Amino acid sequence: MSEQAYKREGLFSSIRYDFPSSMVVFFVAVPLCLGIALASGAPLFSGIIAGIVGGIVVGSISNSQLGVSGPAAGLTVIVLAAIQQLGSFEVFLVAVVLAGLLQIGLGLVRAGIIGYYFPTSVIKGMLTAIGIIIVLKQIPHAFGYDADYEGDMAFSQADGHNTFSELYFMMQAITPAAVLISVTGLGIILLWDLYLSKKHQVFKLVQGPLVAVVFAIIYQVVTSKYFPSWALSGEHLVSVPVAESVNGFFNQFMLPSFSAITNPEVWVVAFTIAVVASIETLLSVEATDKLDPYKRTTNTNRELIAQGSGNFISGLIGGLPVTQVIVRSSANIQSGGKTKLSTILHGLMLLLCVIAIPHVLNLVPLAVLASVLLVVGYKLAKPSVFKEMARLGWSQFLPFITTILGVVFTDLLKGIGIGLAVAIVIILRNSYRNSHFLHKEKVDDGKDTVKLTLAEEVVFLNKGSIKKELSEINAGSKVTIDMSKSVTIDHDVLEIIEDFKKQAEAKNIDVELIRKNRERIIQQGNANGHKNSNGSPSRAKAERNS
């Protein structure tokens, strides 16, 4: 079904799919919002606020049908350093508000076009790398080792370990109850995904991850009452801040300290957040659109305006900065979400549940959420993806695998930068090689006959290869330079051809130029002089202008 068809049917046309999907995204989002707030050195509730705003505000304005926004792990280091640098969270919120306004400005000047210039091989590499990271990061949580915060995507962790060393330390602190919950949850999800969903429509509407979470909550309630030795303690559970009263709940919202708006450091932080959040969003938009089974295209300029509006409001009420995030977006897609109603509903659920039932949320084991995310991660990094990219050849596979290694062993933005650098080198190499076609042969009189046919687009990047070919032509040759197929030839390349023509006379090289209108201009070389074929000064001038 196309995006136009969804618009005709209305926002609630696919609610039977979007509602269960939103519940899965909601349960995944809660620990991620809290974990990112914890890692950022911000109040825990600020992560929940960002999740609510990302769902309701950004989801309503954006036309990304499956993208989910909220606090992002990629901003944790920036936020942590900024709060320490600015001295208080209230001052930091001013920077978030300003970052939102800057993003709105970027959207209005159509800076979202940048998102279209990320190579497909790099985007696929990013998705696969995130899948690998999700699996590696969630294995410790599945075993009940919760030293690292939920949502961490960086190689070097806040607990002093890294993605791989964490697996070693995990073996020294396995929690049997967590293993039981994660294995059972994984079994439920796979049973639903591989068998039950194919048997009856009801199993498509009630998602396996949701059933697994409900099972885990019931397990925690029963064991806490009857088998306390098998119940999980607080550090293995979601930990939503619980307000004792209505006033206590609203006191968790904070206002920016606008008296600091003239502080230059605030503006530097705002600019940094705006740029990084925009880049992460554009990357996630490209990735989410590729995962969309209906292949809908997001308006990236509108997305920047939506994200800017979200950051503006989040900063005003005490929330962290938001971006579109691929983990929650992937969970949304894999849970059967069809439209952006799923994103909006997950934001509403966050708001209502932290008000009404925070105690119930705090019964959710991190181990069962690990089982949900393990499936998400595997689907992003299936072996078939590697085979598909390998079949496309080295020009696609090399940026793909480099991006994976870069993201896994550093972080998202650095890894993307490494992948882009490799992709650009390959593009330059291909441009160097594909700017022209060269044909050489010997004729009866012993002279070399060389035909150089230029490509449709010849830019300054091609001048090195063309100059090299022309410089290697032997004296006394006959050379034809065919420019008839070229739509654009850069001035730098024309200058090289003009220089070659001047040198050709001294080397007794006959040069024939075929211009775009098939006009032929002939210049005969002469080792003893510098006259052209008819000795006409005007003809020589025409040749130089060609």
Coordinates of C-alpha atoms in Angstrom, one line a residue:
M1 CA 0.0 0.0 0.0
S2 CA 1.4 3.4 -1.0
E3 CA 1.7 6.5 1.2
Q4 CA -1.0 8.1 -0.8
A5 CA -3.3 5.2 0.0
Y6 CA -2.7 5.6 3.7
K7 CA -3.5 9.3 3.4
R8 CA -6.8 8.6 1.7
E9 CA -7.8 6.0 4.4
G10 CA -6.8 8.3 7.3
L11 CA -4.5 8.0 10.3
F12 CA -6.5 5.3 12.0
S13 CA -6.8 3.0 8.9
S14 CA -4.2 0.6 10.2
I15 CA -4.8 0.9 14.0
R16 CA -5.2 -2.9 14.3
Y17 CA -1.5 -3.2 13.4
D18 CA -0.3 0.1 14.8
F19 CA -1.7 -0.4 18.3
P20 CA 0.0 -3.7 19.2
S21 CA 3.2 -2.5 17.5
S22 CA 3.2 0.7 19.6
M23 CA 3.0 -1.4 22.8
V24 CA 6.1 -3.3 21.8
V25 CA 7.9 0.0 21.0
F26 CA 6.7 1.4 24.3
F27 CA 8.2 -1.4 26.4
V28 CA 11.5 -1.2 24.4
A29 CA 11.5 2.7 24.8
V30 CA 11.1 2.8 28.6
P31 CA 14.5 1.3 29.6
L32 CA 16.2 3.0 26.7
C33 CA 14.9 6.5 27.7
L34 CA 16.0 5.9 31.4
G35 CA 19.3 4.4 30.5
I36 CA 20.3 7.2 28.1
A37 CA 19.3 9.8 30.8
L38 CA 21.4 8.0 33.4
A39 CA 24.4 7.9 31.0
S40 CA 24.0 11.6 30.2
G41 CA 24.2 12.6 33.8
A42 CA 20.6 14.1 33.6
P43 CA 17.6 13.4 35.8
L44 CA 16.0 10.1 34.9
F45 CA 12.6 11.6 34.1
S46 CA 14.2 13.9 31.4
G47 CA 14.7 10.7 29.3
I48 CA 11.0 9.9 29.7
I49 CA 10.0 13.4 28.7
A50 CA 12.1 13.1 25.6
G51 CA 10.5 9.9 24.7
I52 CA 7.0 11.3 25.2
V53 CA 7.8 14.4 23.0
G54 CA 9.6 12.2 20.4
G55 CA 6.4 10.1 20.1
I56 CA 3.6 12.7 20.3
V57 CA 5.2 15.9 18.9
V58 CA 7.7 14.7 16.4
G59 CA 5.5 11.8 15.4
S60 CA 2.6 14.2 14.7
I61 CA 4.6 16.7 12.6
S62 CA 6.9 14.3 10.7
N63 CA 5.8 12.4 7.6
S64 CA 8.1 9.4 8.4
Q65 CA 5.5 6.6 8.7
L66 CA 7.7 4.2 10.7
G67 CA 10.4 6.3 12.3
V68 CA 10.4 6.6 16.1
S69 CA 12.1 9.5 17.8
G70 CA 13.4 9.9 21.4
P71 CA 16.6 10.4 23.3
A72 CA 19.6 9.0 21.4
A73 CA 22.7 7.1 22.7
G74 CA 24.8 9.1 20.2
L75 CA 24.2 12.3 22.1
T76 CA 25.1 11.0 25.6
V77 CA 28.7 12.1 25.6
I78 CA 27.8 15.6 24.3
V79 CA 25.0 16.0 26.8
L80 CA 27.2 14.8 29.7
A81 CA 30.0 17.1 28.8
A82 CA 27.6 20.0 28.2
I83 CA 25.8 19.7 31.6
Q84 CA 29.2 19.7 33.3
Q85 CA 30.5 22.6 31.2
L86 CA 27.4 24.8 31.7
G87 CA 27.1 24.1 35.4
S88 CA 23.4 23.0 35.6
F89 CA 20.8 21.1 33.8
E90 CA 18.5 24.1 33.7
V91 CA 21.1 26.0 31.7
F92 CA 21.6 23.0 29.4
L93 CA 17.9 23.1 28.6
V94 CA 18.4 26.5 27.1
A95 CA 20.8 25.0 24.6
V96 CA 18.3 22.3 23.8
V97 CA 15.6 24.9 23.1
L98 CA 18.0 26.9 20.8
A99 CA 19.1 23.7 19.1
G100 CA 15.5 23.0 18.2
L101 CA 15.1 26.5 16.7
L102 CA 18.3 25.9 14.7
Q103 CA 17.0 22.6 13.4
I104 CA 13.7 24.3 12.3
G105 CA 15.9 26.8 10.4
L106 CA 17.8 24.0 8.7
G107 CA 14.6 22.4 7.6
L108 CA 13.3 25.7 6.2
V109 CA 16.4 26.3 4.2
R110 CA 16.1 22.7 2.9
A111 CA 19.3 21.3 4.4
G112 CA 17.6 17.9 4.6
I113 CA 18.8 17.2 1.1
I114 CA 22.1 16.1 2.8
G115 CA 20.3 12.9 3.7
Y116 CA 20.1 11.8 0.1
Y117 CA 23.9 11.8 -0.3
F118 CA 24.7 8.9 2.0
P119 CA 25.6 5.9 -0.1
T120 CA 23.4 2.8 0.2
S121 CA 26.4 0.6 1.0
V122 CA 27.1 2.8 4.1
I123 CA 23.5 2.9 5.2
K124 CA 23.2 -0.9 5.0
G125 CA 26.5 -1.2 6.8
M126 CA 25.1 1.1 9.6
L127 CA 22.0 -1.0 9.9
T128 CA 23.9 -4.3 10.1
A129 CA 26.4 -2.8 12.6
I130 CA 23.6 -1.6 14.8
G131 CA 22.1 -5.1 14.6
I132 CA 25.4 -6.6 15.7
I133 CA 25.8 -4.1 18.5
I134 CA 22.3 -4.8 19.8
V135 CA 23.0 -8.5 20.0
L136 CA 26.4 -8.0 21.7
K137 CA 25.0 -5.4 24.2
Q138 CA 21.9 -7.4 25.1
I139 CA 23.6 -10.7 25.8
P140 CA 24.8 -9.5 29.2
H141 CA 21.3 -8.3 30.1
A142 CA 19.9 -11.6 29.0
F143 CA 22.2 -13.3 31.5
G144 CA 21.3 -10.8 34.3
Y145 CA 24.5 -8.8 34.1
D146 CA 23.2 -5.2 34.0
A147 CA 26.4 -3.2 34.8
D148 CA 26.1 -1.3 31.5
Y149 CA 23.1 1.0 30.9
E150 CA 20.3 0.1 28.4
G151 CA 20.8 1.8 25.1
D152 CA 24.6 2.1 25.1
M153 CA 25.8 1.8 21.5
A154 CA 29.5 2.8 22.0
F155 CA 32.4 0.4 22.0
S156 CA 33.9 1.8 25.2
Q157 CA 31.4 1.6 28.0
A158 CA 30.7 3.7 31.1
D159 CA 31.5 0.8 33.4
G160 CA 35.1 0.7 32.1
H161 CA 34.7 -2.3 29.9
N162 CA 34.0 -2.6 26.2
T163 CA 31.5 -4.4 24.1
F164 CA 33.5 -7.6 24.0
S165 CA 35.1 -7.6 27.4
E166 CA 31.6 -7.2 28.9
L167 CA 30.9 -10.7 27.7
Y168 CA 33.8 -12.1 29.8
F169 CA 32.8 -10.3 33.0
M170 CA 29.2 -11.4 32.4
M171 CA 30.2 -15.0 32.9
Q172 CA 31.2 -14.2 36.5
A173 CA 27.8 -12.7 37.4
I174 CA 25.1 -14.8 35.8
T175 CA 21.6 -14.5 37.4
P176 CA 19.7 -17.8 36.9
A177 CA 16.2 -16.1 37.1
A178 CA 17.2 -13.6 34.4
V179 CA 18.4 -16.4 32.1
L180 CA 15.1 -18.3 32.7
I181 CA 13.1 -15.2 31.7
S182 CA 15.2 -14.3 28.7
V183 CA 15.2 -17.8 27.3
T184 CA 11.5 -18.2 27.9
G185 CA 10.8 -14.8 26.3
L186 CA 13.0 -15.6 23.3
G187 CA 11.1 -18.9 22.9
I188 CA 7.7 -17.1 23.0
I189 CA 8.8 -14.6 20.4
L190 CA 10.3 -17.2 18.0
L191 CA 7.2 -19.4 18.4
W192 CA 5.0 -16.4 17.5
D193 CA 7.2 -15.3 14.7
L194 CA 8.0 -18.6 13.0
Y195 CA 4.8 -20.6 13.7
L196 CA 1.8 -19.1 15.3
S197 CA 1.6 -15.9 13.2
K198 CA 1.3 -18.1 10.1
K199 CA -1.6 -20.0 11.6
H200 CA -4.2 -17.4 12.5
Q201 CA -4.7 -13.6 12.1
V202 CA -5.1 -13.1 15.9
F203 CA -1.4 -14.0 16.4
K204 CA -0.5 -11.2 14.0
L205 CA -2.5 -8.7 16.0
V206 CA -1.2 -9.8 19.4
Q207 CA 2.6 -9.6 19.1
G208 CA 5.0 -12.2 20.5
P209 CA 7.2 -9.6 22.2
L210 CA 4.1 -8.2 24.1
V211 CA 3.2 -11.7 25.3
A212 CA 6.8 -12.2 26.4
V213 CA 6.7 -9.0 28.5
V214 CA 3.4 -9.9 30.0
F215 CA 4.7 -13.3 30.9
A216 CA 7.8 -11.7 32.6
I217 CA 5.6 -9.3 34.6
I218 CA 3.5 -12.2 35.9
Y219 CA 6.6 -14.2 36.7
Q220 CA 8.0 -11.3 38.7
V221 CA 4.7 -10.8 40.6
V222 CA 4.3 -14.6 41.4
T223 CA 7.9 -15.2 42.4
S224 CA 8.1 -12.1 44.6
K225 CA 5.2 -13.4 46.6
Y226 CA 5.7 -17.1 46.6
F227 CA 9.3 -17.8 45.6
P228 CA 11.4 -14.8 46.6
S229 CA 14.7 -16.5 45.9
W230 CA 13.7 -16.7 42.2
A231 CA 12.5 -13.1 41.9
L232 CA 14.7 -10.5 40.4
S233 CA 15.9 -7.6 42.5
G234 CA 15.6 -3.9 41.6
E235 CA 18.9 -3.6 39.6
H236 CA 17.5 -6.2 37.1
L237 CA 14.2 -4.3 36.5
V238 CA 13.0 -1.2 34.8
S239 CA 13.3 1.7 37.2
V240 CA 10.8 4.5 36.3
P241 CA 10.8 7.4 38.8
V242 CA 7.6 7.1 41.0
A243 CA 5.9 10.3 42.2
E244 CA 4.1 10.2 45.5
S245 CA 1.5 12.8 44.5
V246 CA 0.2 14.8 41.5
N247 CA 2.4 17.7 42.6
G248 CA 5.4 15.4 42.9
F249 CA 4.8 14.2 39.3
F250 CA 4.7 17.8 37.9
N251 CA 7.7 18.8 39.9
Q252 CA 9.7 16.3 37.8
F253 CA 9.3 18.7 34.9
M254 CA 12.0 21.5 34.8
L255 CA 12.1 24.9 33.1
P256 CA 15.1 26.3 31.3
S257 CA 17.2 29.1 32.9
F258 CA 16.8 31.7 30.1
S259 CA 19.0 34.1 31.9
A260 CA 21.9 32.2 30.5
I261 CA 20.8 32.7 26.9
T262 CA 23.6 35.3 26.3
N263 CA 26.3 32.9 27.4
P264 CA 28.4 32.0 24.3
E265 CA 29.0 28.5 25.6
V266 CA 25.2 27.8 25.5
W267 CA 25.2 28.7 21.8
V268 CA 28.1 26.5 21.1
V269 CA 26.4 23.6 22.8
A270 CA 23.2 24.4 20.9
F271 CA 24.9 24.4 17.6
T272 CA 26.7 21.1 18.4
I273 CA 23.4 19.4 19.4
A274 CA 21.6 20.7 16.3
V275 CA 24.2 19.5 13.9
V276 CA 24.8 16.1 15.5
A277 CA 21.1 15.4 16.1
S278 CA 20.3 16.4 12.5
I279 CA 22.9 14.1 11.1
E280 CA 21.8 11.2 13.3
T281 CA 18.2 11.8 12.3
L282 CA 19.0 12.0 8.5
L283 CA 20.9 8.7 8.8
S284 CA 18.1 7.0 10.7
V285 CA 15.5 8.4 8.1
E286 CA 17.5 6.9 5.3
A287 CA 17.9 3.6 7.1
T288 CA 14.2 3.4 8.2
D289 CA 13.0 4.2 4.6
K290 CA 15.1 1.2 3.4
L291 CA 13.5 -1.1 6.0
D292 CA 10.0 0.1 5.1
P293 CA 8.2 -2.8 3.4
Y294 CA 6.1 -0.2 1.4
K295 CA 9.2 1.8 0.3
R296 CA 7.7 5.1 1.3
T297 CA 10.0 8.2 1.2
T298 CA 10.3 10.6 4.1
N299 CA 10.5 14.4 3.4
T300 CA 13.8 15.1 5.1
N301 CA 13.3 18.9 5.3
R302 CA 10.0 18.3 7.1
E303 CA 11.7 15.8 9.3
L304 CA 14.3 18.4 10.4
I305 CA 11.4 20.8 11.2
A306 CA 9.7 18.0 13.2
Q307 CA 12.8 17.2 15.1
G308 CA 13.5 20.9 15.8
S309 CA 9.9 21.3 17.1
G310 CA 10.5 18.3 19.4
N311 CA 13.7 19.6 20.7
F312 CA 12.2 23.1 21.3
I313 CA 9.4 21.6 23.4
S314 CA 11.5 19.0 25.1
G315 CA 13.9 21.7 26.2
L316 CA 11.1 23.9 27.5
I317 CA 9.7 21.2 29.8
G318 CA 12.9 19.5 31.0
G319 CA 13.6 16.8 28.5
L320 CA 16.8 15.5 26.8
P321 CA 17.4 16.3 23.1
V322 CA 15.6 13.9 20.6
T323 CA 16.5 12.4 17.3
Q324 CA 15.0 9.7 15.2
V325 CA 16.5 6.4 16.5
I326 CA 17.0 3.2 14.5
V327 CA 16.6 0.7 17.4
R328 CA 13.0 1.8 18.2
S329 CA 12.2 2.3 14.5
S330 CA 13.4 -1.3 13.7
A331 CA 11.3 -2.7 16.6
N332 CA 8.3 -0.8 15.2
I333 CA 8.8 -2.2 11.7
Q334 CA 9.4 -5.7 12.9
S335 CA 6.3 -5.6 15.1
G336 CA 4.1 -4.8 12.2
G337 CA 3.6 -1.1 12.5
K338 CA 2.1 0.5 9.3
T339 CA 1.8 4.2 9.9
K340 CA 3.0 6.9 12.2
L341 CA 0.1 6.3 14.5
S342 CA 2.2 3.7 16.1
T343 CA 4.8 6.3 17.0
I344 CA 2.2 8.7 18.4
L345 CA 0.5 6.0 20.4
H346 CA 3.8 4.9 22.0
G347 CA 4.4 8.5 23.2
L348 CA 0.9 8.6 24.6
M349 CA 1.4 5.3 26.4
L350 CA 4.6 6.7 27.9
L351 CA 2.8 9.7 29.3
L352 CA -0.2 7.8 30.6
C353 CA 1.7 4.9 32.2
V354 CA 4.3 7.0 34.0
I355 CA 1.3 8.9 35.5
A356 CA -1.0 6.0 36.3
I357 CA 1.0 2.7 36.6
P358 CA 4.8 3.4 37.2
H359 CA 4.8 0.5 39.7
V360 CA 3.7 -1.9 37.0
L361 CA 6.4 -0.7 34.7
N362 CA 9.0 -1.3 37.4
L363 CA 8.1 -5.0 37.4
V364 CA 9.4 -5.4 33.8
P365 CA 12.7 -7.4 33.9
L366 CA 15.5 -6.1 31.6
A367 CA 16.1 -9.7 30.6
V368 CA 12.8 -10.0 28.8
L369 CA 13.5 -6.7 26.9
A370 CA 16.9 -8.2 26.0
S371 CA 15.1 -11.1 24.4
V372 CA 13.0 -8.7 22.3
L373 CA 16.0 -6.7 21.2
L374 CA 18.0 -9.8 20.4
V375 CA 15.5 -10.7 17.7
V376 CA 15.5 -7.1 16.4
G377 CA 19.3 -7.2 16.2
Y378 CA 19.4 -10.5 14.4
K379 CA 16.9 -9.4 11.8
L380 CA 19.1 -6.3 11.1
A381 CA 22.3 -8.3 10.8
K382 CA 21.2 -11.5 9.1
P383 CA 23.9 -13.5 7.2
S384 CA 21.9 -13.0 4.0
V385 CA 22.7 -9.3 4.1
F386 CA 26.5 -10.0 3.9
K387 CA 25.9 -12.4 1.0
E388 CA 23.8 -9.9 -0.9
M389 CA 26.4 -7.1 -0.5
A390 CA 29.3 -9.5 -1.4
R391 CA 27.5 -10.4 -4.7
L392 CA 27.4 -6.7 -5.6
G393 CA 31.2 -6.5 -5.8
W394 CA 34.0 -4.8 -3.9
S395 CA 32.8 -1.3 -4.7
Q396 CA 29.7 -1.9 -2.5
F397 CA 31.1 -4.5 -0.1
L398 CA 34.1 -2.6 1.0
P399 CA 32.3 0.5 2.3
F400 CA 29.7 -1.8 3.8
I401 CA 32.1 -3.9 5.8
T402 CA 34.2 -0.9 6.7
T403 CA 31.1 0.9 8.1
I404 CA 30.3 -2.2 10.2
L405 CA 33.7 -2.4 11.7
G406 CA 33.8 1.4 12.3
V407 CA 30.5 1.5 14.0
V408 CA 31.1 -1.6 16.1
F409 CA 34.5 -0.6 17.3
T410 CA 34.0 3.2 17.8
D411 CA 30.5 4.7 17.7
L412 CA 27.8 5.5 15.2
L413 CA 29.0 8.9 13.8
K414 CA 32.7 7.9 13.7
G415 CA 31.8 4.6 12.0
I416 CA 29.7 6.3 9.4
G417 CA 32.5 8.8 8.8
I418 CA 35.0 5.9 8.2
G419 CA 32.5 4.2 5.8
L420 CA 31.9 7.4 3.9
A421 CA 35.6 8.0 3.5
V422 CA 36.1 4.6 2.0
A423 CA 33.0 5.1 -0.3
I424 CA 34.4 8.4 -1.5
V425 CA 37.8 6.9 -2.3
I426 CA 36.1 4.2 -4.3
I427 CA 34.0 6.9 -6.1
L428 CA 37.1 8.9 -6.9
R429 CA 38.9 5.7 -8.1
N430 CA 36.0 4.8 -10.4
S431 CA 35.7 8.4 -11.6
Y432 CA 39.4 8.3 -12.4
R433 CA 39.0 5.1 -14.4
N434 CA 35.7 5.7 -16.1
S435 CA 36.1 9.2 -17.5
H436 CA 37.1 8.0 -20.9
F437 CA 37.6 5.1 -23.3
L438 CA 41.0 4.7 -25.0
H439 CA 41.6 2.7 -28.2
K440 CA 45.1 2.2 -29.7
E441 CA 46.2 0.5 -32.8
K442 CA 49.1 0.4 -35.4
V443 CA 48.4 1.3 -39.0
D444 CA 50.4 0.4 -42.1
D445 CA 52.6 3.5 -42.1
G446 CA 53.9 2.6 -38.6
K447 CA 52.1 5.4 -36.8
D448 CA 50.0 4.8 -33.7
T449 CA 46.4 5.6 -34.1
V450 CA 44.8 6.7 -30.8
K451 CA 41.1 7.4 -30.2
L452 CA 40.1 9.0 -26.8
T453 CA 36.4 9.0 -26.2
L454 CA 35.2 11.2 -23.3
A455 CA 32.3 10.2 -21.1
E456 CA 29.0 12.0 -20.7
E457 CA 30.2 13.8 -17.5
V458 CA 33.8 14.8 -17.3
V459 CA 34.7 16.7 -14.1
F460 CA 37.9 18.0 -12.6
L461 CA 38.4 14.7 -10.8
N462 CA 39.0 13.1 -14.1
K463 CA 41.8 15.4 -15.3
G464 CA 44.5 13.2 -13.7
S465 CA 43.6 10.1 -15.7
I466 CA 43.1 12.1 -19.0
K467 CA 46.4 14.0 -18.5
K468 CA 48.2 10.7 -17.9
E469 CA 46.8 9.1 -21.1
L470 CA 47.7 12.1 -23.3
S471 CA 51.2 12.4 -21.9
E472 CA 51.9 8.7 -22.8
I473 CA 51.0 9.2 -26.5
N474 CA 54.1 8.6 -28.7
A475 CA 55.5 11.3 -31.0
G476 CA 54.2 11.0 -34.6
S477 CA 50.9 9.5 -33.6
K478 CA 47.4 10.3 -35.0
V479 CA 45.1 11.2 -32.1
T480 CA 41.3 11.6 -32.2
I481 CA 39.6 13.2 -29.1
D482 CA 35.9 12.5 -29.3
M483 CA 33.8 14.9 -27.2
S484 CA 30.6 14.3 -29.0
K485 CA 29.0 12.2 -26.3
S486 CA 29.9 14.6 -23.5
V487 CA 27.2 16.7 -21.9
T488 CA 29.5 18.4 -19.5
I489 CA 33.3 18.9 -19.6
D490 CA 34.9 20.7 -16.8
H491 CA 37.1 23.7 -17.7
D492 CA 40.1 22.0 -16.1
V493 CA 39.8 19.1 -18.6
L494 CA 39.4 21.5 -21.6
E495 CA 42.6 23.3 -20.5
I496 CA 44.5 19.9 -20.4
I497 CA 43.3 19.2 -24.0
E498 CA 44.3 22.7 -25.1
D499 CA 47.7 22.3 -23.6
F500 CA 48.1 18.9 -25.3
K501 CA 47.2 20.4 -28.7
K502 CA 50.0 23.0 -28.2
Q503 CA 52.5 20.3 -27.3
A504 CA 51.3 18.1 -30.2
E505 CA 52.8 20.3 -32.9
A506 CA 56.3 20.0 -31.4
K507 CA 55.9 16.2 -31.2
N508 CA 54.5 15.8 -34.7
I509 CA 51.2 14.5 -33.4
D510 CA 48.2 14.9 -35.6
V511 CA 45.1 15.9 -33.5
E512 CA 41.5 15.6 -34.5
L513 CA 38.8 17.0 -32.2
I514 CA 35.2 15.9 -32.6
R515 CA 33.0 18.4 -30.8
K516 CA 29.4 17.9 -29.4
N517 CA 27.8 18.9 -32.7
R518 CA 30.0 16.4 -34.6
E519 CA 32.2 19.2 -36.0
R520 CA 35.6 17.9 -36.7
I521 CA 38.7 20.2 -36.2
I522 CA 42.0 18.9 -37.5
Q523 CA 45.4 20.0 -36.4
Q524 CA 48.5 18.4 -38.1
G525 CA 51.7 18.2 -36.2
N526 CA 55.0 19.5 -37.7
A527 CA 58.3 18.8 -36.1
N528 CA 59.9 21.7 -38.0
G529 CA 57.2 24.3 -37.5
H530 CA 53.9 25.3 -35.9
K531 CA 51.5 25.7 -38.8
N532 CA 48.2 23.9 -38.7
S533 CA 46.6 22.1 -41.7
N534 CA 45.6 25.3 -43.6
G535 CA 47.8 27.8 -42.0
S536 CA 44.9 30.0 -41.1
P537 CA 45.2 32.1 -37.9
S538 CA 41.4 32.1 -37.5
R539 CA 41.4 28.3 -37.7
A540 CA 44.0 28.1 -35.0
K541 CA 41.9 30.4 -32.8
A542 CA 38.9 28.2 -33.4
E543 CA 40.9 25.2 -32.3
R544 CA 42.0 26.9 -29.1
N545 CA 38.4 27.9 -28.3
S546 CA 37.1 24.3 -28.9

